[in-house]
mmCIF file of C-alpha atoms and ligand atoms in Angstrom:
data_model
loop_
_atom_site.group_PDB
_atom_site.id
_atom_site.type_symbol
_atom_site.label_atom_id
_atom_site.label_comp_id
_atom_site.label_asym_id
_atom_site.label_seq_id
_atom_site.Cartn_x
_atom_site.Cartn_y
_atom_site.Cartn_z
ATOM 1 C CA MET E 124 3.189 10.844 -25.713
ATOM 2 C CA LYS E 125 1.514 7.791 -27.241
ATOM 3 C CA ILE E 126 1.758 4.142 -26.286
ATOM 4 C CA GLU E 127 3.696 2.548 -29.120
ATOM 5 C CA LYS E 128 4.595 -0.976 -28.051
ATOM 6 C CA VAL E 129 2.876 -3.563 -25.830
ATOM 7 C CA GLU E 130 4.743 -6.654 -24.641
ATOM 8 C CA VAL E 131 3.583 -9.416 -22.298
ATOM 9 C CA ILE E 132 6.443 -11.147 -20.526
ATOM 10 C CA LEU E 133 5.958 -14.492 -18.772
ATOM 11 C CA THR E 134 8.707 -15.627 -16.481
ATOM 12 C CA SER E 135 8.993 -18.272 -13.793
ATOM 13 C CA PRO E 136 11.963 -17.757 -11.459
ATOM 14 C CA GLY E 137 10.572 -20.250 -8.913
ATOM 15 C CA ARG E 138 6.985 -19.165 -9.550
ATOM 16 C CA ASN E 139 5.072 -17.691 -12.486
ATOM 17 C CA PHE E 140 4.711 -13.957 -13.100
ATOM 18 C CA VAL E 141 2.856 -12.036 -15.840
ATOM 19 C CA THR E 142 4.444 -8.668 -16.575
ATOM 20 C CA LEU E 143 3.232 -6.062 -19.031
ATOM 21 C CA LYS E 144 5.783 -3.735 -20.595
ATOM 22 C CA LEU E 145 4.565 -0.613 -22.371
ATOM 23 C CA THR E 146 6.853 1.602 -24.447
ATOM 24 C CA THR E 147 5.883 5.125 -25.499
ATOM 25 C CA SER E 148 6.671 7.056 -28.666
ATOM 26 C CA ASP E 149 9.352 8.877 -26.598
ATOM 27 C CA GLY E 150 10.975 5.574 -25.643
ATOM 28 C CA VAL E 151 9.816 5.612 -21.997
ATOM 29 C CA THR E 152 8.957 2.170 -20.637
ATOM 30 C CA GLY E 153 6.540 1.175 -17.888
ATOM 31 C CA LEU E 154 5.974 -2.158 -16.112
ATOM 32 C CA GLY E 155 2.748 -3.613 -14.730
ATOM 33 C CA ASP E 156 1.939 -6.794 -12.809
ATOM 34 C CA GLY E 157 -0.951 -9.008 -14.020
ATOM 35 C CA THR E 158 -0.053 -12.195 -12.154
ATOM 36 C CA LEU E 159 -3.068 -14.345 -11.242
ATOM 37 C CA ASN E 160 -1.887 -17.391 -9.330
ATOM 38 C CA GLY E 161 -2.669 -20.588 -11.284
ATOM 39 C CA ARG E 162 -4.463 -18.699 -14.088
ATOM 40 C CA GLU E 163 -1.488 -16.749 -15.448
ATOM 41 C CA LEU E 164 -1.984 -17.718 -19.106
ATOM 42 C CA ALA E 165 -5.562 -16.414 -19.113
ATOM 43 C CA VAL E 166 -4.368 -12.914 -18.127
ATOM 44 C CA ALA E 167 -1.455 -13.110 -20.592
ATOM 45 C CA SER E 168 -3.875 -13.886 -23.425
ATOM 46 C CA TYR E 169 -6.373 -11.220 -22.294
ATOM 47 C CA LEU E 170 -3.554 -8.676 -22.403
ATOM 48 C CA ALA E 171 -1.824 -9.786 -25.590
ATOM 49 C CA ASP E 172 -4.899 -10.685 -27.663
ATOM 50 C CA HIS E 173 -7.566 -8.262 -26.458
ATOM 51 C CA VAL E 174 -6.013 -5.304 -24.650
ATOM 52 C CA GLY E 175 -2.738 -4.756 -26.505
ATOM 53 C CA PRO E 176 -4.326 -3.695 -29.820
ATOM 54 C CA LEU E 177 -6.533 -1.177 -27.945
ATOM 55 C CA LEU E 178 -3.567 0.489 -26.290
ATOM 56 C CA VAL E 179 -1.368 1.256 -29.269
ATOM 57 C CA GLY E 180 -1.762 4.929 -30.198
ATOM 58 C CA ARG E 181 -3.482 5.937 -26.918
ATOM 59 C CA GLU E 182 -2.189 8.919 -24.903
ATOM 60 C CA ALA E 183 -0.006 7.367 -22.198
ATOM 61 C CA THR E 184 -0.752 10.024 -19.555
ATOM 62 C CA ASN E 185 -4.559 9.598 -19.657
ATOM 63 C CA ILE E 186 -4.539 6.993 -16.888
ATOM 64 C CA GLU E 187 -8.099 7.380 -15.584
ATOM 65 C CA ASP E 188 -9.582 7.427 -19.091
ATOM 66 C CA THR E 189 -7.679 4.269 -20.069
ATOM 67 C CA TRP E 190 -8.859 2.582 -16.846
ATOM 68 C CA GLN E 191 -12.493 3.466 -17.608
ATOM 69 C CA TYR E 192 -12.072 2.450 -21.260
ATOM 70 C CA LEU E 193 -10.816 -1.008 -20.264
ATOM 71 C CA TYR E 194 -13.375 -1.389 -17.440
ATOM 72 C CA ARG E 195 -16.509 -0.173 -19.236
ATOM 73 C CA GLY E 196 -15.474 -0.784 -22.818
ATOM 74 C CA PRO E 197 -15.653 -4.587 -23.120
ATOM 75 C CA TYR E 198 -19.202 -4.883 -21.649
ATOM 76 C CA TRP E 199 -17.972 -7.732 -19.356
ATOM 77 C CA ARG E 200 -17.007 -6.064 -16.102
ATOM 78 C CA ARG E 201 -15.031 -7.144 -13.055
ATOM 79 C CA GLY E 202 -13.701 -10.656 -12.445
ATOM 80 C CA PRO E 203 -10.135 -11.629 -11.569
ATOM 81 C CA VAL E 204 -8.790 -12.055 -15.120
ATOM 82 C CA THR E 205 -10.153 -8.735 -16.385
ATOM 83 C CA MET E 206 -9.119 -6.811 -13.282
ATOM 84 C CA ALA E 207 -5.589 -8.284 -13.242
ATOM 85 C CA ALA E 208 -5.204 -7.274 -16.892
ATOM 86 C CA ILE E 209 -6.465 -3.742 -16.187
ATOM 87 C CA ALA E 210 -4.097 -3.670 -13.203
ATOM 88 C CA ALA E 211 -1.098 -4.438 -15.394
ATOM 89 C CA VAL E 212 -1.942 -1.601 -17.795
ATOM 90 C CA ASP E 213 -2.685 0.847 -14.976
ATOM 91 C CA MET E 214 0.586 0.187 -13.123
ATOM 92 C CA ALA E 215 2.609 0.485 -16.319
ATOM 93 C CA LEU E 216 1.009 3.878 -17.036
ATOM 94 C CA TRP E 217 1.748 5.163 -13.500
ATOM 95 C CA ASP E 218 5.327 3.908 -13.923
ATOM 96 C CA ILE E 219 5.636 5.841 -17.186
ATOM 97 C CA LEU E 220 4.114 8.996 -15.681
ATOM 98 C CA GLY E 221 6.531 8.860 -12.753
ATOM 99 C CA LYS E 222 9.512 8.419 -15.047
ATOM 100 C CA VAL E 223 8.404 11.328 -17.238
ATOM 101 C CA ALA E 224 7.864 13.531 -14.170
ATOM 102 C CA GLY E 225 11.113 12.340 -12.563
ATOM 103 C CA LEU E 226 9.184 11.444 -9.390
ATOM 104 C CA PRO E 227 8.387 8.259 -7.466
ATOM 105 C CA VAL E 228 4.727 7.312 -7.938
ATOM 106 C CA TYR E 229 3.815 8.052 -4.310
ATOM 107 C CA GLN E 230 4.580 11.726 -4.977
ATOM 108 C CA LEU E 231 2.027 11.699 -7.810
ATOM 109 C CA LEU E 232 -0.532 10.160 -5.427
ATOM 110 C CA GLY E 233 -0.294 13.080 -3.009
ATOM 111 C CA GLY E 234 3.090 12.598 -1.366
ATOM 112 C CA ARG E 235 4.252 10.983 1.837
ATOM 113 C CA SER E 236 1.818 10.455 4.712
ATOM 114 C CA ARG E 237 4.152 8.357 6.893
ATOM 115 C CA ARG E 238 7.813 7.491 7.373
ATOM 116 C CA GLY E 239 7.339 3.842 6.397
ATOM 117 C CA ALA E 240 4.737 1.123 5.957
ATOM 118 C CA LEU E 241 4.478 -1.326 8.869
ATOM 119 C CA ALA E 242 4.910 -4.815 7.393
ATOM 120 C CA TYR E 243 3.872 -8.211 8.687
ATOM 121 C CA GLY E 244 5.719 -11.418 7.948
ATOM 122 C CA HIS E 245 4.593 -15.054 8.043
ATOM 123 C CA ALA E 246 5.511 -17.503 10.781
ATOM 124 C CA SER E 247 4.245 -21.058 10.834
ATOM 125 C CA GLY E 248 5.095 -24.359 12.446
ATOM 126 C CA THR E 249 3.736 -27.863 12.676
ATOM 127 C CA THR E 250 4.601 -27.812 16.412
ATOM 128 C CA LEU E 251 4.838 -25.004 18.951
ATOM 129 C CA PRO E 252 8.667 -25.146 19.191
ATOM 130 C CA ALA E 253 8.899 -24.938 15.381
ATOM 131 C CA LEU E 254 6.473 -21.998 15.370
ATOM 132 C CA PHE E 255 8.488 -20.205 18.058
ATOM 133 C CA THR E 256 11.670 -20.678 16.001
ATOM 134 C CA ALA E 257 9.916 -19.138 12.996
ATOM 135 C CA VAL E 258 8.737 -16.164 15.101
ATOM 136 C CA HIS E 259 12.274 -15.645 16.457
ATOM 137 C CA ASN E 260 13.637 -15.680 12.893
ATOM 138 C CA LEU E 261 11.230 -12.896 11.890
ATOM 139 C CA LEU E 262 11.993 -10.874 15.026
ATOM 140 C CA ASP E 263 15.701 -11.186 14.183
ATOM 141 C CA ASP E 264 14.899 -9.781 10.714
ATOM 142 C CA GLY E 265 13.267 -6.769 12.353
ATOM 143 C CA PHE E 266 9.583 -7.624 11.914
ATOM 144 C CA LYS E 267 7.241 -5.910 14.377
ATOM 145 C CA ALA E 268 4.093 -7.721 13.210
ATOM 146 C CA ILE E 269 3.730 -11.458 12.567
ATOM 147 C CA ARG E 270 1.060 -13.712 11.068
ATOM 148 C CA ILE E 271 0.760 -16.959 13.030
ATOM 149 C CA GLN E 272 -0.323 -20.179 11.259
ATOM 150 C CA ALA E 273 -0.043 -23.635 12.787
ATOM 151 C CA GLY E 274 -0.332 -27.284 11.857
ATOM 152 C CA VAL E 275 -3.465 -28.980 13.203
ATOM 153 C CA PRO E 276 -3.152 -32.358 14.974
ATOM 154 C CA GLY E 277 -4.565 -35.089 12.715
ATOM 155 C CA LEU E 278 -4.129 -33.139 9.454
ATOM 156 C CA ALA E 279 -1.178 -34.089 7.252
ATOM 157 C CA ARG E 280 -0.815 -30.610 5.693
ATOM 158 C CA VAL E 281 -2.473 -27.269 6.265
ATOM 159 C CA TYR E 282 -2.430 -24.502 3.654
ATOM 160 C CA GLY E 283 -0.364 -21.564 4.861
ATOM 161 C CA VAL E 284 1.935 -23.744 6.991
ATOM 162 C CA GLY E 285 5.368 -24.198 5.410
ATOM 163 C CA SER E 286 8.122 -26.647 6.308
ATOM 164 C CA ASP E 287 9.419 -26.172 9.833
ATOM 165 C CA GLN E 288 12.366 -23.776 9.966
ATOM 166 C CA VAL E 289 15.662 -24.027 11.759
ATOM 167 C CA ALA E 290 17.018 -21.034 13.654
ATOM 168 C CA GLY E 291 18.373 -18.359 11.321
ATOM 169 C CA ALA E 292 16.532 -19.664 8.247
ATOM 170 C CA ARG E 293 14.466 -17.488 5.921
ATOM 171 C CA TYR E 294 10.741 -18.223 5.579
ATOM 172 C CA ASP E 295 10.531 -19.880 2.183
ATOM 173 C CA TYR E 296 7.030 -21.191 1.554
ATOM 174 C CA GLU E 297 5.611 -21.135 -1.954
ATOM 175 C CA PRO E 298 1.911 -22.077 -1.850
ATOM 176 C CA ALA E 299 1.663 -22.917 -5.580
ATOM 177 C CA ALA E 300 3.148 -26.375 -6.282
ATOM 178 C CA ARG E 301 4.796 -26.822 -9.685
ATOM 179 C CA THR E 302 2.555 -29.690 -10.715
ATOM 180 C CA SER E 303 0.145 -29.966 -13.662
ATOM 181 C CA VAL E 304 -2.846 -30.567 -11.361
ATOM 182 C CA PRO E 305 -3.360 -29.200 -7.834
ATOM 183 C CA ILE E 306 -2.222 -31.292 -4.912
ATOM 184 C CA GLN E 307 -4.893 -32.180 -2.375
ATOM 185 C CA GLU E 308 -4.939 -31.278 1.296
ATOM 186 C CA ASP E 309 -7.399 -32.400 3.945
ATOM 187 C CA TRP E 310 -9.364 -30.359 6.401
ATOM 188 C CA ASP E 311 -11.187 -30.759 9.720
ATOM 189 C CA THR E 312 -12.841 -27.568 11.007
ATOM 190 C CA ALA E 313 -13.601 -28.916 14.486
ATOM 191 C CA ALA E 314 -9.954 -29.941 15.033
ATOM 192 C CA TYR E 315 -8.790 -26.513 13.826
ATOM 193 C CA LEU E 316 -11.184 -24.605 16.107
ATOM 194 C CA ARG E 317 -10.073 -26.715 19.087
ATOM 195 C CA HIS E 318 -6.392 -26.148 18.371
ATOM 196 C CA ILE E 319 -5.867 -22.507 17.325
ATOM 197 C CA PRO E 320 -6.802 -20.628 20.550
ATOM 198 C CA GLY E 321 -4.190 -22.669 22.453
ATOM 199 C CA VAL E 322 -1.579 -21.750 19.846
ATOM 200 C CA PHE E 323 -2.222 -18.032 20.399
ATOM 201 C CA GLU E 324 -2.243 -18.487 24.155
ATOM 202 C CA ALA E 325 1.208 -20.113 23.915
ATOM 203 C CA VAL E 326 2.547 -17.430 21.551
ATOM 204 C CA ARG E 327 1.371 -14.640 23.860
ATOM 205 C CA ALA E 328 2.902 -16.424 26.864
ATOM 206 C CA GLU E 329 6.227 -16.764 25.020
ATOM 207 C CA PHE E 330 6.449 -13.375 23.275
ATOM 208 C CA GLY E 331 4.414 -11.073 25.522
ATOM 209 C CA PRO E 332 1.482 -8.730 24.968
ATOM 210 C CA GLU E 333 3.079 -6.155 22.653
ATOM 211 C CA LEU E 334 3.954 -8.129 19.539
ATOM 212 C CA THR E 335 1.415 -7.486 16.768
ATOM 213 C CA LEU E 336 -0.188 -10.821 15.822
ATOM 214 C CA LEU E 337 -2.422 -11.761 12.891
ATOM 215 C CA HIS E 338 -4.117 -14.945 11.676
ATOM 216 C CA ASP E 339 -5.569 -16.101 8.334
ATOM 217 C CA ALA E 340 -8.466 -18.604 8.362
ATOM 218 C CA HIS E 341 -8.364 -18.850 4.532
ATOM 219 C CA HIS E 342 -12.143 -18.745 3.974
ATOM 220 C CA ARG E 343 -12.625 -22.139 5.635
ATOM 221 C CA LEU E 344 -15.338 -21.359 8.205
ATOM 222 C CA THR E 345 -19.069 -20.733 8.240
ATOM 223 C CA PRO E 346 -20.145 -17.346 9.663
ATOM 224 C CA ASN E 347 -21.051 -19.008 12.965
ATOM 225 C CA GLN E 348 -17.690 -20.775 13.178
ATOM 226 C CA GLY E 349 -15.964 -17.509 12.276
ATOM 227 C CA ALA E 350 -17.795 -15.813 15.146
ATOM 228 C CA GLN E 351 -16.736 -18.611 17.492
ATOM 229 C CA LEU E 352 -13.077 -18.300 16.461
ATOM 230 C CA GLY E 353 -13.152 -14.506 16.710
ATOM 231 C CA ARG E 354 -14.506 -14.737 20.246
ATOM 232 C CA SER E 355 -12.062 -17.388 21.372
ATOM 233 C CA LEU E 356 -9.159 -15.258 20.086
ATOM 234 C CA GLU E 357 -10.296 -12.043 21.825
ATOM 235 C CA PRO E 358 -8.081 -12.574 24.914
ATOM 236 C CA PHE E 359 -4.999 -12.668 22.632
ATOM 237 C CA ASP E 360 -5.580 -9.229 21.092
ATOM 238 C CA LEU E 361 -5.135 -9.939 17.380
ATOM 239 C CA PHE E 362 -4.444 -7.142 14.906
ATOM 240 C CA TRP E 363 -6.841 -9.050 12.644
ATOM 241 C CA LEU E 364 -8.513 -12.313 11.808
ATOM 242 C CA GLU E 365 -8.428 -12.681 8.023
ATOM 243 C CA ASP E 366 -10.921 -14.397 5.699
ATOM 244 C CA CYS E 367 -12.826 -16.094 8.505
ATOM 245 C CA THR E 368 -15.603 -16.915 6.027
ATOM 246 C CA PRO E 369 -15.836 -16.702 2.205
ATOM 247 C CA ALA E 370 -16.369 -13.069 1.266
ATOM 248 C CA GLU E 371 -18.935 -13.664 -1.460
ATOM 249 C CA ASN E 372 -21.499 -14.137 1.320
ATOM 250 C CA GLN E 373 -21.264 -10.579 2.587
ATOM 251 C CA GLU E 374 -24.282 -11.008 4.873
ATOM 252 C CA GLY E 375 -22.368 -13.726 6.712
ATOM 253 C CA LEU E 376 -20.033 -11.050 8.016
ATOM 254 C CA ARG E 377 -22.952 -9.459 9.888
ATOM 255 C CA ARG E 378 -23.179 -12.610 11.992
ATOM 256 C CA VAL E 379 -19.441 -12.575 12.716
ATOM 257 C CA ARG E 380 -19.371 -8.858 13.399
ATOM 258 C CA SER E 381 -22.245 -8.923 15.880
ATOM 259 C CA GLN E 382 -20.547 -11.665 17.907
ATOM 260 C CA THR E 383 -16.909 -10.621 18.219
ATOM 261 C CA THR E 384 -14.696 -7.566 18.599
ATOM 262 C CA THR E 385 -11.690 -9.299 16.985
ATOM 263 C CA PRO E 386 -10.864 -7.046 13.986
ATOM 264 C CA LEU E 387 -11.699 -8.562 10.601
ATOM 265 C CA ALA E 388 -9.789 -8.406 7.307
ATOM 266 C CA ILE E 389 -11.272 -9.501 3.989
ATOM 267 C CA GLY E 390 -10.702 -9.079 0.314
ATOM 268 C CA GLU E 391 -7.691 -10.733 -1.325
ATOM 269 C CA VAL E 392 -10.090 -12.381 -3.817
ATOM 270 C CA LEU E 393 -12.239 -9.255 -4.278
ATOM 271 C CA ASN E 394 -11.391 -7.067 -7.238
ATOM 272 C CA SER E 395 -13.607 -3.997 -7.458
ATOM 273 C CA VAL E 396 -15.149 -1.331 -5.260
ATOM 274 C CA PHE E 397 -18.551 -2.915 -5.886
ATOM 275 C CA ASP E 398 -17.403 -6.159 -4.242
ATOM 276 C CA TYR E 399 -16.913 -4.157 -1.051
ATOM 277 C CA GLN E 400 -20.190 -2.240 -1.121
ATOM 278 C CA HIS E 401 -21.895 -3.881 1.881
ATOM 279 C CA LEU E 402 -18.679 -4.788 3.676
ATOM 280 C CA ILE E 403 -17.723 -1.129 3.775
ATOM 281 C CA THR E 404 -21.032 0.719 4.146
ATOM 282 C CA GLU E 405 -22.150 -1.622 6.946
ATOM 283 C CA GLN E 406 -18.671 -1.523 8.512
ATOM 284 C CA LEU E 407 -18.496 -5.311 8.555
ATOM 285 C CA ILE E 408 -14.715 -5.328 8.169
ATOM 286 C CA ASP E 409 -11.779 -3.343 9.547
ATOM 287 C CA TYR E 410 -9.194 -3.918 6.790
ATOM 288 C CA VAL E 411 -9.324 -4.115 2.980
ATOM 289 C CA ARG E 412 -7.079 -6.927 1.694
ATOM 290 C CA SER E 413 -7.113 -6.339 -2.071
ATOM 291 C CA SER E 414 -3.844 -5.734 -3.889
ATOM 292 C CA PRO E 415 -3.261 -3.384 -6.828
ATOM 293 C CA THR E 416 -2.454 -6.509 -8.898
ATOM 294 C CA HIS E 417 -5.892 -8.081 -8.417
ATOM 295 C CA ALA E 418 -8.093 -4.995 -8.095
ATOM 296 C CA GLY E 419 -7.461 -2.929 -11.208
ATOM 297 C CA GLY E 420 -4.093 -1.445 -10.313
ATOM 298 C CA ILE E 421 -3.301 1.685 -8.340
ATOM 299 C CA THR E 422 -6.359 3.432 -9.803
ATOM 300 C CA GLY E 423 -8.732 0.570 -8.935
ATOM 301 C CA LEU E 424 -7.449 0.031 -5.405
ATOM 302 C CA ARG E 425 -7.371 3.761 -4.693
ATOM 303 C CA LYS E 426 -11.114 3.894 -5.420
ATOM 304 C CA ILE E 427 -11.702 1.112 -2.866
ATOM 305 C CA LEU E 428 -9.442 2.626 -0.211
ATOM 306 C CA ASP E 429 -10.911 6.129 -0.535
ATOM 307 C CA PHE E 430 -14.397 4.626 -0.139
ATOM 308 C CA ALA E 431 -13.193 2.633 2.897
ATOM 309 C CA ALA E 432 -11.653 5.751 4.484
ATOM 310 C CA ILE E 433 -15.067 7.369 4.867
ATOM 311 C CA TYR E 434 -16.019 4.467 7.173
ATOM 312 C CA GLN E 435 -12.730 4.403 9.146
ATOM 313 C CA ILE E 436 -11.720 1.166 7.428
ATOM 314 C CA LYS E 437 -8.009 0.808 6.698
ATOM 315 C CA SER E 438 -5.742 -0.866 4.189
ATOM 316 C CA GLY E 439 -4.057 -4.229 4.684
ATOM 317 C CA ILE E 440 -2.753 -4.847 1.189
ATOM 318 C CA HIS E 441 -2.197 -8.453 0.118
ATOM 319 C CA GLY E 442 1.512 -9.071 -0.416
ATOM 320 C CA PRO E 443 2.109 -12.776 -1.106
ATOM 321 C CA THR E 444 4.844 -14.077 -3.417
ATOM 322 C CA ASP E 445 2.262 -14.338 -6.216
ATOM 323 C CA VAL E 446 2.159 -10.534 -6.379
ATOM 324 C CA SER E 447 5.304 -9.745 -8.393
ATOM 325 C CA PRO E 448 7.876 -7.198 -7.214
ATOM 326 C CA VAL E 449 6.201 -4.747 -9.643
ATOM 327 C CA GLY E 450 2.850 -5.286 -7.908
ATOM 328 C CA MET E 451 4.547 -5.032 -4.520
ATOM 329 C CA ALA E 452 6.081 -1.682 -5.477
ATOM 330 C CA ALA E 453 2.657 -0.411 -6.601
ATOM 331 C CA ALA E 454 1.262 -1.412 -3.194
ATOM 332 C CA LEU E 455 4.059 0.397 -1.361
ATOM 333 C CA HIS E 456 3.525 3.674 -3.212
ATOM 334 C CA LEU E 457 -0.129 3.549 -2.155
ATOM 335 C CA ASP E 458 0.784 2.559 1.429
ATOM 336 C CA ILE E 459 2.974 5.611 1.822
ATOM 337 C CA ALA E 460 0.547 8.057 0.211
ATOM 338 C CA ILE E 461 -2.918 7.174 1.538
ATOM 339 C CA HIS E 462 -4.231 8.412 4.877
ATOM 340 C CA ASN E 463 -6.038 5.199 5.919
ATOM 341 C CA PHE E 464 -3.025 2.880 5.896
ATOM 342 C CA GLY E 465 -3.232 -0.109 8.244
ATOM 343 C CA ILE E 466 -0.488 -2.647 7.541
ATOM 344 C CA GLN E 467 1.271 -4.249 4.540
ATOM 345 C CA GLU E 468 1.809 -8.000 4.084
ATOM 346 C CA LEU E 469 5.355 -8.980 3.107
ATOM 347 C CA MET E 470 6.277 -12.428 1.851
ATOM 348 C CA VAL E 471 9.832 -11.868 0.645
ATOM 349 C CA HIS E 472 10.462 -13.091 -2.940
ATOM 350 C CA ASN E 473 13.162 -15.685 -3.535
ATOM 351 C CA ALA E 474 16.643 -14.665 -4.708
ATOM 352 C CA ARG E 475 16.050 -15.684 -8.356
ATOM 353 C CA THR E 476 12.919 -13.504 -8.524
ATOM 354 C CA LEU E 477 14.870 -10.559 -7.170
ATOM 355 C CA GLU E 478 17.552 -11.099 -9.838
ATOM 356 C CA VAL E 479 14.877 -10.911 -12.557
ATOM 357 C CA PHE E 480 13.088 -7.944 -10.978
ATOM 358 C CA ARG E 481 15.537 -5.336 -9.620
ATOM 359 C CA THR E 482 13.698 -3.489 -6.891
ATOM 360 C CA SER E 483 14.437 -0.219 -5.148
ATOM 361 C CA TYR E 484 12.046 -0.728 -2.241
ATOM 362 C CA THR E 485 13.549 -1.387 1.169
ATOM 363 C CA PHE E 486 12.657 -3.194 4.394
ATOM 364 C CA ALA E 487 14.300 -2.048 7.614
ATOM 365 C CA GLY E 488 13.284 -2.109 11.271
ATOM 366 C CA GLY E 489 9.892 -3.621 10.435
ATOM 367 C CA PHE E 490 8.943 -0.966 7.871
ATOM 368 C CA LEU E 491 8.807 -0.954 4.072
ATOM 369 C CA ASN E 492 9.564 1.983 1.827
ATOM 370 C CA PRO E 493 9.057 2.280 -1.936
ATOM 371 C CA GLY E 494 12.332 4.130 -2.559
ATOM 372 C CA GLU E 495 12.893 7.367 -4.447
ATOM 373 C CA SER E 496 13.456 6.082 -8.011
ATOM 374 C CA PRO E 497 11.189 7.739 -10.580
ATOM 375 C CA GLY E 498 8.088 5.667 -11.381
ATOM 376 C CA LEU E 499 7.467 2.419 -9.508
ATOM 377 C CA GLY E 500 11.185 1.780 -9.050
ATOM 378 C CA VAL E 501 11.393 -1.758 -10.454
ATOM 379 C CA GLU E 502 13.481 -2.804 -13.464
ATOM 380 C CA LEU E 503 12.977 -6.076 -15.327
ATOM 381 C CA ASP E 504 16.124 -7.888 -16.479
ATOM 382 C CA GLU E 505 14.642 -9.400 -19.624
ATOM 383 C CA GLU E 506 17.603 -11.649 -20.302
ATOM 384 C CA ALA E 507 17.366 -13.120 -16.811
ATOM 385 C CA ALA E 508 13.576 -13.407 -17.170
ATOM 386 C CA GLY E 509 14.016 -15.289 -20.458
ATOM 387 C CA ALA E 510 15.908 -18.067 -18.699
ATOM 388 C CA PHE E 511 12.792 -19.152 -16.763
ATOM 389 C CA ASP E 512 9.964 -20.576 -18.880
ATOM 390 C CA TYR E 513 6.365 -20.628 -17.669
ATOM 391 C CA THR E 514 5.809 -23.815 -15.666
ATOM 392 C CA PRO E 515 2.311 -24.994 -14.691
ATOM 393 C CA ALA E 516 1.810 -24.504 -10.955
ATOM 394 C CA TYR E 517 -1.335 -24.577 -8.863
ATOM 395 C CA LEU E 518 -2.592 -23.801 -5.402
ATOM 396 C CA PRO E 519 -3.784 -26.911 -3.527
ATOM 397 C CA VAL E 520 -7.418 -27.951 -3.174
ATOM 398 C CA ASN E 521 -8.956 -28.737 0.187
ATOM 399 C CA ARG E 522 -11.245 -31.686 1.010
ATOM 400 C CA LEU E 523 -12.943 -32.693 4.247
ATOM 401 C CA LEU E 524 -11.874 -36.026 5.733
ATOM 402 C CA ASP E 525 -14.865 -37.754 4.022
ATOM 403 C CA GLY E 526 -13.739 -36.408 0.629
ATOM 404 C CA THR E 527 -16.141 -33.460 0.335
ATOM 405 C CA MET E 528 -14.655 -30.512 -1.538
ATOM 406 C CA HIS E 529 -14.140 -27.607 0.889
ATOM 407 C CA ASP E 530 -13.123 -23.942 0.885
ATOM 408 C CA TRP E 531 -9.550 -23.147 1.737
HETATM 409 C C1 CS2 U 87 -2.673 -15.794 1.592
HETATM 410 C C2 CS2 U 87 -2.077 -16.024 0.230
HETATM 411 O O1 CS2 U 87 -1.191 -14.009 1.791
HETATM 412 C C3 CS2 U 87 -2.246 -14.474 2.177
HETATM 413 O O2 CS2 U 87 -2.943 -13.957 3.025
HETATM 414 O O3 CS2 U 87 -4.038 -15.950 1.705
HETATM 415 O O4 CS2 U 87 -1.062 -16.958 0.387
HETATM 416 C C4 CS2 U 87 -3.043 -16.510 -0.838
HETATM 417 O O5 CS2 U 87 -3.577 -17.743 -0.480
HETATM 418 C C5 CS2 U 87 -2.363 -16.588 -2.177
HETATM 419 O O6 CS2 U 87 -1.903 -15.319 -2.494
HETATM 420 C C6 CS2 U 87 -3.311 -17.086 -3.261
HETATM 421 O O7 CS2 U 87 -2.774 -16.876 -4.516
HETATM 422 MG MG1 MG U 88 -4.920 -14.520 3.037
#
């Protein structure tokens, strides 16, 4: 069964998505997600101009060989654009294999290891009452684990904090603004470090000790500041503190690790097993945050997670809205199959996105399931997709109050 046709589909039902569609000589189709937030066109070109011609005529079921061919073949290895493109091909091939076998992909990965994948949702608020409303809304939806982000006094906007919600509303925060250049936000680390422990103290006082709580520091701290935050959050028993310091300085995590027992999650910007080498072998983290979409697909992420398992490190797959429903489905098949599952992030896509991508995964009682449809279980309505043209959209940039460019 050969790959016969390669199509790259860009659609923007509220945000941009890059989808690869492969069709085999037998007429079986597979979908893959190559969405790279704010750099979508680079992946689309990589796929259409460089990868597509290599795929036509290849055996569709040779998934590992195609992965290695695309990883080792071009000489230039790793990097977000390359690995998102490889991811799209890899997912589409697993989708095809599942459809041919008549089985959901998780069955091909070794079958079910758990009844469902514990999911965490996002709650944020510019004030404590607004944050509590957001937490109540998620609890009403069934969430058992909640990421807490809060506005910081003195800062006009903080990345990861959406508009305040009213009771009963759905969390609807899209980090990428549909503007031709990124909007700018400001940042004050000292104000943040003063404020956040009190937020968690208040949340614990309001919601009790059992609710699973998480926090994302979005790479904004030095290792020493990360250690300080980790320590100050210890009394509030977090499931994890995410991206306390930029992950490219892997040695920095030694400093954090030696100073705090707050569990650490890292990796949404990492894209290969090599990026995790020291983080995993030195046990500097507790959770791997990469997604199939940004780490070479199911095949690429499986390599990372199997490596992590040896060191008792678990998965915490990135699931923002910039991972398409196809990428989300790929994550869920892995979540159900692997042994070292930790938690799955869930930012629910907007209604228009879910009209374009028809999903068969489910969320109930705080747990996600990939569904039993053969393959990944996501169908693309191409007519609906065609109604939404690519629209430039970018994540914000972050500057200190004196104008210095900062991490976010
Ligand atoms: C965030 C994301 O989900 C998360 O943990 O860090 O919102 C992330 O910033 C975006 O996916 C970037 O594209
Ligand atoms: Mg994050």
